[in-house]
Amino acid sequence: MKLITVKNEQELSELTGELLIGWMLSKQTRFNLSITAGTTPEGVYRYLAPKIEKSRAFRHVHYYNFDEIPSTDPAFIGITMRDLNKLYFNPAKIDASQIHHLTSENYAEHDERLKQDGGLDAILLGIGQDSHYCGNLPGATQFEDQTVKVQATGALRTRISGHFDSPDLVPDHWVTMGPRSIMAARKLVLIALGSQKAEAIWHLVKGPVDSKYPASILKLHPDLTVIADEQAMKEVQ
Amino acid sequence: MKLITVKNEQELSELTGELLIGWMLSKQTRFNLSITAGTTPEGVYRYLAPKIEKSRAFRHVHYYNFDEIPSTDPAFIGITMRDLNKLYFNPAKIDASQIHHLTSENYAEHDERLKQDGGLDAILLGIGQDSHYCGNLPGATQFEDQTVKVQATGALRTRISGHFDSPDLVPDHWVTMGPRSIMAARKLVLIALGSQKAEAIWHLVKGPVDSKYPASILKLHPDLTVIADEQAMKEVQ
Amino acid sequence: MKLITVKNEQELSELTGELLIGWMLSKQTRFNLSITAGTTPEGVYRYLAPKIEKSRAFRHVHYYNFDEIPSTDPAFIGITMRDLNKLYFNPAKIDASQIHHLTSENYAEHDERLKQDGGLDAILLGIGQDSHYCGNLPGATQFEDQTVKVQATGALRTRISGHFDSPDLVPDHWVTMGPRSIMAARKLVLIALGSQKAEAIWHLVKGPVDSKYPASILKLHPDLTVIADEQAMKEVQ
Amino acid sequence: MKLITVKNEQELSELTGELLIGWMLSKQTRFNLSITAGTTPEGVYRYLAPKIEKSRAFRHVHYYNFDEIPSTDPAFIGITMRDLNKLYFNPAKIDASQIHHLTSENYAEHDERLKQDGGLDAILLGIGQDSHYCGNLPGATQFEDQTVKVQATGALRTRISGHFDSPDLVPDHWVTMGPRSIMAARKLVLIALGSQKAEAIWHLVKGPVDSKYPASILKLHPDLTVIADEQAMKEVQ
């Protein structure tokens, strides 16, 4: 595990963007990448998008979504895809052929598809205050899960309802790559900002492996890089 | 995870030996390897030793022990080193400069030393009926442990006492790379023979990640190969 | 460059077979390989074929021919494919979907196809007394050539005519991956037996880079392993 | 080979800097790097230096000089080291323990030292109008040369005399990693700016392998990235 402490969001955005550009350009053949939605990476994508958009050097990069929250409206594309389109795929003008949507329909074949396509080279992860990453909320998945459908009932349903304007739209499930699928990637990079993430970072870096803190398992990956500001790192330094 | 089913011990020994030779020869620079003692790999070392002994092509391979059980006799070299000397280091005539002993004295620096030396390229693991690997017996270590000293009291003391002719020799501790240190290696290969290992293999391949079954965590490594005979594989196929 | 000297053909066959098995098993995803026909590798394929045939562990290996000599008979499959079928593909029962034929029709797309498929992970090469490898005979290709069609006229036509029972069958061309395409593979392993190869091995290992000795360029590859017997190595040790 | 065309020096500097940062951060263990002096990379180092200086994330990067021009003054540190100190090592505050000077005294052990230290992970190269890179001027080295001492006589002496204020200071030799040593690195990235480099880029990308154009050999490396502006790329697109 490599810990990199940055001063602020701007430094995090630049360094993470630089790291991703360098990783993409480290392979002459197809590079398979998963990237996170959310607020922490917004600056990363603002940094990356114009650079990716203007260069043909990144046409070998394929993007695989690692989770998706649909709605009861079958015409809705999903929370993750909507957000990634807005944050990155649209401003970076990524060609549709390079984007691989994870959906309620194709999730069961996702791991095999990834294997056939050469496996994931890297994943950019965020982390929640509750230690979740991707759709791996506490209680939603188990460490041994590959890509799964999570039943959204009780507290889990409440957790995702904030994404929707109307309770009628809240779906009864979501899909996500589970811990086993995430750990199968060759490289992981996780970003965090702010003291409200400090406890989650402690569980990730120093805490016991405990399913109550989903990201606590990531410390076992042989190639994990954590980039966070001093506030988020304050419990581990 | 890659599962390879073989017919019998001879096939396992040959295939594992071939795999190790190929991996060693896949790097032009230093190759750092950990190998297991025990009965399962005996055939592997019989296969390997004469080939390694007669060739200068393997001088770049460095061996790092991943555990050690000392005795109360300070002159005793330790169970792991004694067994590896007999099984492999002596017949393969490995030069002392290529062998890195893990001891009660140096275990605390082991992870940093490995990192300075370039990290472990590969580990050859066995598995116990109780799902242990290296010195990671149920109850002895936690998933988040790096290289540690395990206090050998109660049932744990009983577990290692069989290695010694006299109860006076049984030590009050052993040292082992913990799950976190093992998972940090670039490649893992685990071998198993016989139906008495079938349940442990099930926990490894299909079972939940559960500290009662230490090897259940290994399923989360991005580059794990399991080689076992049909008896050991019978619950996972 | 790594030089490995073996005692005889049996040792060369075993070690090369072991190396290839280990390399194939070093990737969990698709492994792209090119292998040579000829007499030197006969023992390698006798060693490999039964092992590959009986295991499902090698289904991720794809074979790309690196040259082909057709005949004037359009129904003839080609010298390389005929020989590889006999030496390896048939006894190892390689599925047709894993074999990618290089032909007079598809050679111009060969490099792009390889790139799309992830690039060649490794090539097993032989070497001729004249320092040729693949279809790169002296005067046939230039160091900067990718996969090309070679016009078989004059001395070059004579060189291939020995493959045919009748002069009417000798084609007016062959196809081959040129030096630039061969050098683009991630790993090269080259095998040689006998004192008649000693001069070619000298040019490969120690001699100047000179197009009169096509294999002299291979010394510039960052991951080349040469396995040869003492007779073939006698000028370089 | 991967060709990346950028609009101007600023884009080249940023993209090359990003690439190097990403490559450095792609390894958790020691990363061995060679970097070029000259005017083309000035912007790259202005981009990199403050980022490298303020972060502890780059302490695993070791720098190996690939050439050196001494002077007749034994107290002089050498043209390459002087320039790299000014351009990068000083502003980036690289610790002396991470800098490995190539000198007239240690050049003969340079290749073996690199191998012992794990080999070069990457080299940042420039290119001259005469197609030279490092100290590989036309006529100075041969493609098969490892690290060598070049006798500076005749035209070669004239070529380096411009580095010195007084003819008395011009040395009778320089040292450089030769083509064989450069090609042994795992990754190469070469940068170029301006139409005066267009012909050299043509020889590199499309031209025949010819010792009159030293960089023409680089097209045979399996992992070469060329970053250049439109003027420098104008003959190859």
PDB file of N, CA, C and O in Angstrom, chain D residues 71-131:
ATOM      1  N   SER D  71      35.487  17.054 -18.440  1.00  0.00           N
ATOM      2  CA  SER D  71      36.397  18.016 -19.065  1.00  0.00           C
ATOM      3  C   SER D  71      37.812  17.657 -18.616  1.00  0.00           C
ATOM      4  O   SER D  71      38.009  16.738 -17.819  1.00  0.00           O
ATOM      5  N   THR D  72      38.769  18.396 -19.109  1.00  0.00           N
ATOM      6  CA  THR D  72      40.147  18.110 -18.689  1.00  0.00           C
ATOM      7  C   THR D  72      40.382  18.558 -17.253  1.00  0.00           C
ATOM      8  O   THR D  72      41.370  18.184 -16.642  1.00  0.00           O
ATOM      9  N   ASP D  73      39.465  19.359 -16.735  1.00  0.00           N
ATOM     10  CA  ASP D  73      39.551  19.775 -15.326  1.00  0.00           C
ATOM     11  C   ASP D  73      38.951  18.676 -14.446  1.00  0.00           C
ATOM     12  O   ASP D  73      37.747  18.442 -14.484  1.00  0.00           O
ATOM     13  N   PRO D  74      39.790  17.988 -13.683  1.00  0.00           N
ATOM     14  CA  PRO D  74      39.278  16.842 -12.913  1.00  0.00           C
ATOM     15  C   PRO D  74      38.248  17.241 -11.861  1.00  0.00           C
ATOM     16  O   PRO D  74      37.504  16.402 -11.383  1.00  0.00           O
ATOM     17  N   ALA D  75      38.196  18.538 -11.519  1.00  0.00           N
ATOM     18  CA  ALA D  75      37.230  18.974 -10.510  1.00  0.00           C
ATOM     19  C   ALA D  75      35.842  19.197 -11.097  1.00  0.00           C
ATOM     20  O   ALA D  75      34.871  19.343 -10.349  1.00  0.00           O
ATOM     21  N   PHE D  76      35.757  19.221 -12.422  1.00  0.00           N
ATOM     22  CA  PHE D  76      34.471  19.503 -13.067  1.00  0.00           C
ATOM     23  C   PHE D  76      33.567  18.266 -12.980  1.00  0.00           C
ATOM     24  O   PHE D  76      33.990  17.130 -13.228  1.00  0.00           O
ATOM     25  N   ILE D  77      32.309  18.471 -12.661  1.00  0.00           N
ATOM     26  CA  ILE D  77      31.401  17.346 -12.418  1.00  0.00           C
ATOM     27  C   ILE D  77      30.924  16.686 -13.700  1.00  0.00           C
ATOM     28  O   ILE D  77      30.463  15.552 -13.701  1.00  0.00           O
ATOM     29  N   GLY D  78      31.025  17.388 -14.814  1.00  0.00           N
ATOM     30  CA  GLY D  78      30.565  16.833 -16.087  1.00  0.00           C
ATOM     31  C   GLY D  78      29.368  17.612 -16.611  1.00  0.00           C
ATOM     32  O   GLY D  78      28.569  18.135 -15.846  1.00  0.00           O
ATOM     33  N   ILE D  79      29.282  17.673 -17.939  1.00  0.00           N
ATOM     34  CA  ILE D  79      28.230  18.455 -18.599  1.00  0.00           C
ATOM     35  C   ILE D  79      26.835  17.937 -18.229  1.00  0.00           C
ATOM     36  O   ILE D  79      25.926  18.693 -17.888  1.00  0.00           O
ATOM     37  N   THR D  80      26.633  16.634 -18.296  1.00  0.00           N
ATOM     38  CA  THR D  80      25.306  16.064 -18.051  1.00  0.00           C
ATOM     39  C   THR D  80      24.874  16.301 -16.610  1.00  0.00           C
ATOM     40  O   THR D  80      23.754  16.754 -16.351  1.00  0.00           O
ATOM     41  N   MET D  81      25.770  15.998 -15.669  1.00  0.00           N
ATOM     42  CA  MET D  81      25.399  16.164 -14.267  1.00  0.00           C
ATOM     43  C   MET D  81      25.175  17.636 -13.932  1.00  0.00           C
ATOM     44  O   MET D  81      24.228  17.971 -13.216  1.00  0.00           O
ATOM     45  N   ARG D  82      26.028  18.503 -14.484  1.00  0.00           N
ATOM     46  CA  ARG D  82      25.828  19.939 -14.254  1.00  0.00           C
ATOM     47  C   ARG D  82      24.444  20.370 -14.745  1.00  0.00           C
ATOM     48  O   ARG D  82      23.692  21.046 -14.047  1.00  0.00           O
ATOM     49  N   ASP D  83      24.100  19.940 -15.974  1.00  0.00           N
ATOM     50  CA  ASP D  83      22.832  20.364 -16.558  1.00  0.00           C
ATOM     51  C   ASP D  83      21.636  19.746 -15.825  1.00  0.00           C
ATOM     52  O   ASP D  83      20.630  20.426 -15.581  1.00  0.00           O
ATOM     53  N   LEU D  84      21.726  18.479 -15.478  1.00  0.00           N
ATOM     54  CA  LEU D  84      20.599  17.842 -14.780  1.00  0.00           C
ATOM     55  C   LEU D  84      20.427  18.408 -13.379  1.00  0.00           C
ATOM     56  O   LEU D  84      19.302  18.546 -12.892  1.00  0.00           O
ATOM     57  N   ASN D  85      21.543  18.723 -12.723  1.00  0.00           N
ATOM     58  CA  ASN D  85      21.434  19.390 -11.414  1.00  0.00           C
ATOM     59  C   ASN D  85      20.625  20.679 -11.528  1.00  0.00           C
ATOM     60  O   ASN D  85      19.738  20.940 -10.724  1.00  0.00           O
ATOM     61  N   LYS D  86      20.975  21.442 -12.550  1.00  0.00           N
ATOM     62  CA  LYS D  86      20.323  22.745 -12.724  1.00  0.00           C
ATOM     63  C   LYS D  86      18.868  22.595 -13.152  1.00  0.00           C
ATOM     64  O   LYS D  86      17.965  23.275 -12.650  1.00  0.00           O
ATOM     65  N   LEU D  87      18.647  21.689 -14.114  1.00  0.00           N
ATOM     66  CA  LEU D  87      17.304  21.544 -14.691  1.00  0.00           C
ATOM     67  C   LEU D  87      16.334  20.849 -13.746  1.00  0.00           C
ATOM     68  O   LEU D  87      15.148  21.167 -13.720  1.00  0.00           O
ATOM     69  N   TYR D  88      16.841  19.868 -12.986  1.00  0.00           N
ATOM     70  CA  TYR D  88      15.895  19.003 -12.287  1.00  0.00           C
ATOM     71  C   TYR D  88      16.319  18.574 -10.884  1.00  0.00           C
ATOM     72  O   TYR D  88      15.562  18.717  -9.929  1.00  0.00           O
ATOM     73  N   PHE D  89      17.529  18.044 -10.736  1.00  0.00           N
ATOM     74  CA  PHE D  89      17.886  17.458  -9.439  1.00  0.00           C
ATOM     75  C   PHE D  89      17.851  18.506  -8.327  1.00  0.00           C
ATOM     76  O   PHE D  89      17.348  18.232  -7.239  1.00  0.00           O
ATOM     77  N   ASN D  90      18.367  19.696  -8.594  1.00  0.00           N
ATOM     78  CA  ASN D  90      18.338  20.736  -7.559  1.00  0.00           C
ATOM     79  C   ASN D  90      16.934  21.272  -7.306  1.00  0.00           C
ATOM     80  O   ASN D  90      16.480  21.264  -6.157  1.00  0.00           O
ATOM     81  N   PRO D  91      16.217  21.763  -8.328  1.00  0.00           N
ATOM     82  CA  PRO D  91      14.870  22.287  -8.029  1.00  0.00           C
ATOM     83  C   PRO D  91      13.929  21.217  -7.465  1.00  0.00           C
ATOM     84  O   PRO D  91      13.045  21.537  -6.667  1.00  0.00           O
ATOM     85  N   ALA D  92      14.097  19.962  -7.855  1.00  0.00           N
ATOM     86  CA  ALA D  92      13.228  18.907  -7.322  1.00  0.00           C
ATOM     87  C   ALA D  92      13.746  18.369  -5.993  1.00  0.00           C
ATOM     88  O   ALA D  92      13.102  17.521  -5.380  1.00  0.00           O
ATOM     89  N   LYS D  93      14.913  18.893  -5.564  1.00  0.00           N
ATOM     90  CA  LYS D  93      15.531  18.457  -4.306  1.00  0.00           C
ATOM     91  C   LYS D  93      15.636  16.935  -4.195  1.00  0.00           C
ATOM     92  O   LYS D  93      15.238  16.338  -3.186  1.00  0.00           O
ATOM     93  N   ILE D  94      16.162  16.337  -5.249  1.00  0.00           N
ATOM     94  CA  ILE D  94      16.382  14.884  -5.231  1.00  0.00           C
ATOM     95  C   ILE D  94      17.553  14.587  -4.303  1.00  0.00           C
ATOM     96  O   ILE D  94      18.608  15.216  -4.404  1.00  0.00           O
ATOM     97  N   ASP D  95      17.364  13.635  -3.413  1.00  0.00           N
ATOM     98  CA  ASP D  95      18.424  13.282  -2.479  1.00  0.00           C
ATOM     99  C   ASP D  95      19.589  12.630  -3.226  1.00  0.00           C
ATOM    100  O   ASP D  95      19.387  11.848  -4.171  1.00  0.00           O
ATOM    101  N   ALA D  96      20.793  12.954  -2.781  1.00  0.00           N
ATOM    102  CA  ALA D  96      21.986  12.421  -3.457  1.00  0.00           C
ATOM    103  C   ALA D  96      21.973  10.900  -3.525  1.00  0.00           C
ATOM    104  O   ALA D  96      22.496  10.302  -4.471  1.00  0.00           O
ATOM    105  N   SER D  97      21.363  10.258  -2.525  1.00  0.00           N
ATOM    106  CA  SER D  97      21.337   8.791  -2.516  1.00  0.00           C
ATOM    107  C   SER D  97      20.488   8.217  -3.649  1.00  0.00           C
ATOM    108  O   SER D  97      20.585   7.038  -3.963  1.00  0.00           O
ATOM    109  N   GLN D  98      19.678   9.058  -4.274  1.00  0.00           N
ATOM    110  CA  GLN D  98      18.827   8.595  -5.372  1.00  0.00           C
ATOM    111  C   GLN D  98      19.423   8.889  -6.749  1.00  0.00           C
ATOM    112  O   GLN D  98      18.823   8.582  -7.765  1.00  0.00           O
ATOM    113  N   ILE D  99      20.606   9.520  -6.770  1.00  0.00           N
ATOM    114  CA  ILE D  99      21.230   9.909  -8.040  1.00  0.00           C
ATOM    115  C   ILE D  99      22.479   9.075  -8.276  1.00  0.00           C
ATOM    116  O   ILE D  99      23.356   9.012  -7.416  1.00  0.00           O
ATOM    117  N   HIS D 100      22.548   8.453  -9.436  1.00  0.00           N
ATOM    118  CA  HIS D 100      23.671   7.568  -9.750  1.00  0.00           C
ATOM    119  C   HIS D 100      24.389   8.121 -10.980  1.00  0.00           C
ATOM    120  O   HIS D 100      23.891   8.030 -12.106  1.00  0.00           O
ATOM    121  N   HIS D 101      25.549   8.669 -10.717  1.00  0.00           N
ATOM    122  CA  HIS D 101      26.331   9.345 -11.743  1.00  0.00           C
ATOM    123  C   HIS D 101      27.050   8.323 -12.614  1.00  0.00           C
ATOM    124  O   HIS D 101      27.632   7.375 -12.118  1.00  0.00           O
ATOM    125  N   LEU D 102      26.983   8.512 -13.922  1.00  0.00           N
ATOM    126  CA  LEU D 102      27.810   7.733 -14.843  1.00  0.00           C
ATOM    127  C   LEU D 102      29.094   8.514 -15.070  1.00  0.00           C
ATOM    128  O   LEU D 102      29.036   9.700 -15.415  1.00  0.00           O
ATOM    129  N   THR D 103      30.229   7.868 -14.880  1.00  0.00           N
ATOM    130  CA  THR D 103      31.502   8.598 -14.996  1.00  0.00           C
ATOM    131  C   THR D 103      32.527   7.809 -15.809  1.00  0.00           C
ATOM    132  O   THR D 103      32.325   6.624 -16.103  1.00  0.00           O
ATOM    133  N   SER D 104      33.596   8.489 -16.123  1.00  0.00           N
ATOM    134  CA  SER D 104      34.702   7.844 -16.834  1.00  0.00           C
ATOM    135  C   SER D 104      35.305   6.719 -16.008  1.00  0.00           C
ATOM    136  O   SER D 104      35.954   5.819 -16.547  1.00  0.00           O
ATOM    137  N   GLU D 105      35.067   6.775 -14.709  1.00  0.00           N
ATOM    138  CA  GLU D 105      35.643   5.757 -13.828  1.00  0.00           C
ATOM    139  C   GLU D 105      34.732   4.536 -13.683  1.00  0.00           C
ATOM    140  O   GLU D 105      35.202   3.412 -13.551  1.00  0.00           O
ATOM    141  N   ASN D 106      33.422   4.747 -13.670  1.00  0.00           N
ATOM    142  CA  ASN D 106      32.533   3.611 -13.353  1.00  0.00           C
ATOM    143  C   ASN D 106      31.740   3.078 -14.546  1.00  0.00           C
ATOM    144  O   ASN D 106      30.923   2.173 -14.387  1.00  0.00           O
ATOM    145  N   TYR D 107      31.981   3.624 -15.728  1.00  0.00           N
ATOM    146  CA  TYR D 107      31.132   3.243 -16.873  1.00  0.00           C
ATOM    147  C   TYR D 107      31.196   1.743 -17.182  1.00  0.00           C
ATOM    148  O   TYR D 107      30.212   1.145 -17.616  1.00  0.00           O
ATOM    149  N   ALA D 108      32.361   1.142 -16.945  1.00  0.00           N
ATOM    150  CA  ALA D 108      32.504  -0.271 -17.329  1.00  0.00           C
ATOM    151  C   ALA D 108      31.651  -1.193 -16.467  1.00  0.00           C
ATOM    152  O   ALA D 108      31.336  -2.310 -16.865  1.00  0.00           O
ATOM    153  N   GLU D 109      31.264  -0.727 -15.281  1.00  0.00           N
ATOM    154  CA  GLU D 109      30.417  -1.543 -14.410  1.00  0.00           C
ATOM    155  C   GLU D 109      28.957  -1.114 -14.463  1.00  0.00           C
ATOM    156  O   GLU D 109      28.111  -1.650 -13.752  1.00  0.00           O
ATOM    157  N   HIS D 110      28.645  -0.141 -15.319  1.00  0.00           N
ATOM    158  CA  HIS D 110      27.314   0.465 -15.309  1.00  0.00           C
ATOM    159  C   HIS D 110      26.211  -0.552 -15.627  1.00  0.00           C
ATOM    160  O   HIS D 110      25.191  -0.618 -14.933  1.00  0.00           O
ATOM    161  N   ASP D 111      26.408  -1.361 -16.661  1.00  0.00           N
ATOM    162  CA  ASP D 111      25.353  -2.304 -17.052  1.00  0.00           C
ATOM    163  C   ASP D 111      25.123  -3.348 -15.968  1.00  0.00           C
ATOM    164  O   ASP D 111      23.982  -3.692 -15.667  1.00  0.00           O
ATOM    165  N   GLU D 112      26.185  -3.831 -15.372  1.00  0.00           N
ATOM    166  CA  GLU D 112      26.043  -4.835 -14.325  1.00  0.00           C
ATOM    167  C   GLU D 112      25.386  -4.220 -13.083  1.00  0.00           C
ATOM    168  O   GLU D 112      24.535  -4.856 -12.452  1.00  0.00           O
ATOM    169  N   ARG D 113      25.760  -2.991 -12.764  1.00  0.00           N
ATOM    170  CA  ARG D 113      25.150  -2.306 -11.622  1.00  0.00           C
ATOM    171  C   ARG D 113      23.645  -2.132 -11.835  1.00  0.00           C
ATOM    172  O   ARG D 113      22.840  -2.386 -10.939  1.00  0.00           O
ATOM    173  N   LEU D 114      23.271  -1.726 -13.046  1.00  0.00           N
ATOM    174  CA  LEU D 114      21.850  -1.567 -13.358  1.00  0.00           C
ATOM    175  C   LEU D 114      21.110  -2.890 -13.199  1.00  0.00           C
ATOM    176  O   LEU D 114      20.002  -2.937 -12.652  1.00  0.00           O
ATOM    177  N   LYS D 115      21.726  -3.962 -13.670  1.00  0.00           N
ATOM    178  CA  LYS D 115      21.081  -5.275 -13.574  1.00  0.00           C
ATOM    179  C   LYS D 115      20.894  -5.665 -12.108  1.00  0.00           C
ATOM    180  O   LYS D 115      19.834  -6.149 -11.711  1.00  0.00           O
ATOM    181  N   GLN D 116      21.944  -5.425 -11.310  1.00  0.00           N
ATOM    182  CA  GLN D 116      21.847  -5.749  -9.881  1.00  0.00           C
ATOM    183  C   GLN D 116      20.769  -4.911  -9.196  1.00  0.00           C
ATOM    184  O   GLN D 116      20.102  -5.374  -8.280  1.00  0.00           O
ATOM    185  N   ASP D 117      20.610  -3.687  -9.646  1.00  0.00           N
ATOM    186  CA  ASP D 117      19.624  -2.797  -9.024  1.00  0.00           C
ATOM    187  C   ASP D 117      18.213  -3.013  -9.565  1.00  0.00           C
ATOM    188  O   ASP D 117      17.282  -2.299  -9.188  1.00  0.00           O
ATOM    189  N   GLY D 118      18.054  -3.979 -10.480  1.00  0.00           N
ATOM    190  CA  GLY D 118      16.713  -4.316 -10.959  1.00  0.00           C
ATOM    191  C   GLY D 118      16.422  -3.893 -12.391  1.00  0.00           C
ATOM    192  O   GLY D 118      15.319  -4.114 -12.884  1.00  0.00           O
ATOM    193  N   GLY D 119      17.409  -3.287 -13.041  1.00  0.00           N
ATOM    194  CA  GLY D 119      17.194  -2.862 -14.431  1.00  0.00           C
ATOM    195  C   GLY D 119      16.489  -1.524 -14.508  1.00  0.00           C
ATOM    196  O   GLY D 119      15.816  -1.110 -13.572  1.00  0.00           O
ATOM    197  N   LEU D 120      16.639  -0.861 -15.639  1.00  0.00           N
ATOM    198  CA  LEU D 120      15.977   0.431 -15.835  1.00  0.00           C
ATOM    199  C   LEU D 120      14.499   0.216 -16.152  1.00  0.00           C
ATOM    200  O   LEU D 120      14.150  -0.526 -17.066  1.00  0.00           O
ATOM    201  N   ASP D 121      13.625   0.882 -15.401  1.00  0.00           N
ATOM    202  CA  ASP D 121      12.196   0.809 -15.692  1.00  0.00           C
ATOM    203  C   ASP D 121      11.829   1.700 -16.871  1.00  0.00           C
ATOM    204  O   ASP D 121      10.928   1.348 -17.645  1.00  0.00           O
ATOM    205  N   ALA D 122      12.494   2.834 -16.994  1.00  0.00           N
ATOM    206  CA  ALA D 122      12.133   3.752 -18.074  1.00  0.00           C
ATOM    207  C   ALA D 122      13.281   4.706 -18.364  1.00  0.00           C
ATOM    208  O   ALA D 122      14.120   4.974 -17.496  1.00  0.00           O
ATOM    209  N   ILE D 123      13.316   5.209 -19.599  1.00  0.00           N
ATOM    210  CA  ILE D 123      14.258   6.245 -20.009  1.00  0.00           C
ATOM    211  C   ILE D 123      13.489   7.339 -20.738  1.00  0.00           C
ATOM    212  O   ILE D 123      12.687   7.050 -21.622  1.00  0.00           O
ATOM    213  N   LEU D 124      13.739   8.578 -20.346  1.00  0.00           N
ATOM    214  CA  LEU D 124      13.252   9.742 -21.096  1.00  0.00           C
ATOM    215  C   LEU D 124      14.372  10.193 -22.023  1.00  0.00           C
ATOM    216  O   LEU D 124      15.450  10.588 -21.560  1.00  0.00           O
ATOM    217  N   LEU D 125      14.109  10.137 -23.321  1.00  0.00           N
ATOM    218  CA  LEU D 125      15.115  10.447 -24.320  1.00  0.00           C
ATOM    219  C   LEU D 125      14.762  11.714 -25.092  1.00  0.00           C
ATOM    220  O   LEU D 125      13.583  11.975 -25.350  1.00  0.00           O
ATOM    221  N   GLY D 126      15.768  12.441 -25.493  1.00  0.00           N
ATOM    222  CA  GLY D 126      15.620  13.453 -26.522  1.00  0.00           C
ATOM    223  C   GLY D 126      16.193  12.910 -27.820  1.00  0.00           C
ATOM    224  O   GLY D 126      16.678  11.774 -27.881  1.00  0.00           O
ATOM    225  N   ILE D 127      16.135  13.708 -28.867  1.00  0.00           N
ATOM    226  CA  ILE D 127      16.693  13.275 -30.150  1.00  0.00           C
ATOM    227  C   ILE D 127      17.317  14.495 -30.817  1.00  0.00           C
ATOM    228  O   ILE D 127      16.766  15.605 -30.752  1.00  0.00           O
ATOM    229  N   GLY D 128      18.468  14.299 -31.430  1.00  0.00           N
ATOM    230  CA  GLY D 128      19.140  15.395 -32.126  1.00  0.00           C
ATOM    231  C   GLY D 128      18.745  15.446 -33.590  1.00  0.00           C
ATOM    232  O   GLY D 128      18.200  14.477 -34.130  1.00  0.00           O
ATOM    233  N   GLN D 129      19.027  16.584 -34.224  1.00  0.00           N
ATOM    234  CA  GLN D 129      18.765  16.681 -35.666  1.00  0.00           C
ATOM    235  C   GLN D 129      19.533  15.618 -36.441  1.00  0.00           C
ATOM    236  O   GLN D 129      19.089  15.169 -37.492  1.00  0.00           O
ATOM    237  N   ASP D 130      20.667  15.216 -35.891  1.00  0.00           N
ATOM    238  CA  ASP D 130      21.484  14.189 -36.543  1.00  0.00           C
ATOM    239  C   ASP D 130      21.062  12.789 -36.112  1.00  0.00           C
ATOM    240  O   ASP D 130      21.748  11.821 -36.373  1.00  0.00           O
ATOM    241  N   SER D 131      19.909  12.694 -35.423  1.00  0.00           N
ATOM    242  CA  SER D 131      19.351  11.405 -34.984  1.00  0.00           C
ATOM    243  C   SER D 131      20.095  10.815 -33.787  1.00  0.00           C
ATOM    244  O   SER D 131      19.885   9.669 -33.440  1.00  0.00           O
TER     245      SER D 131
END
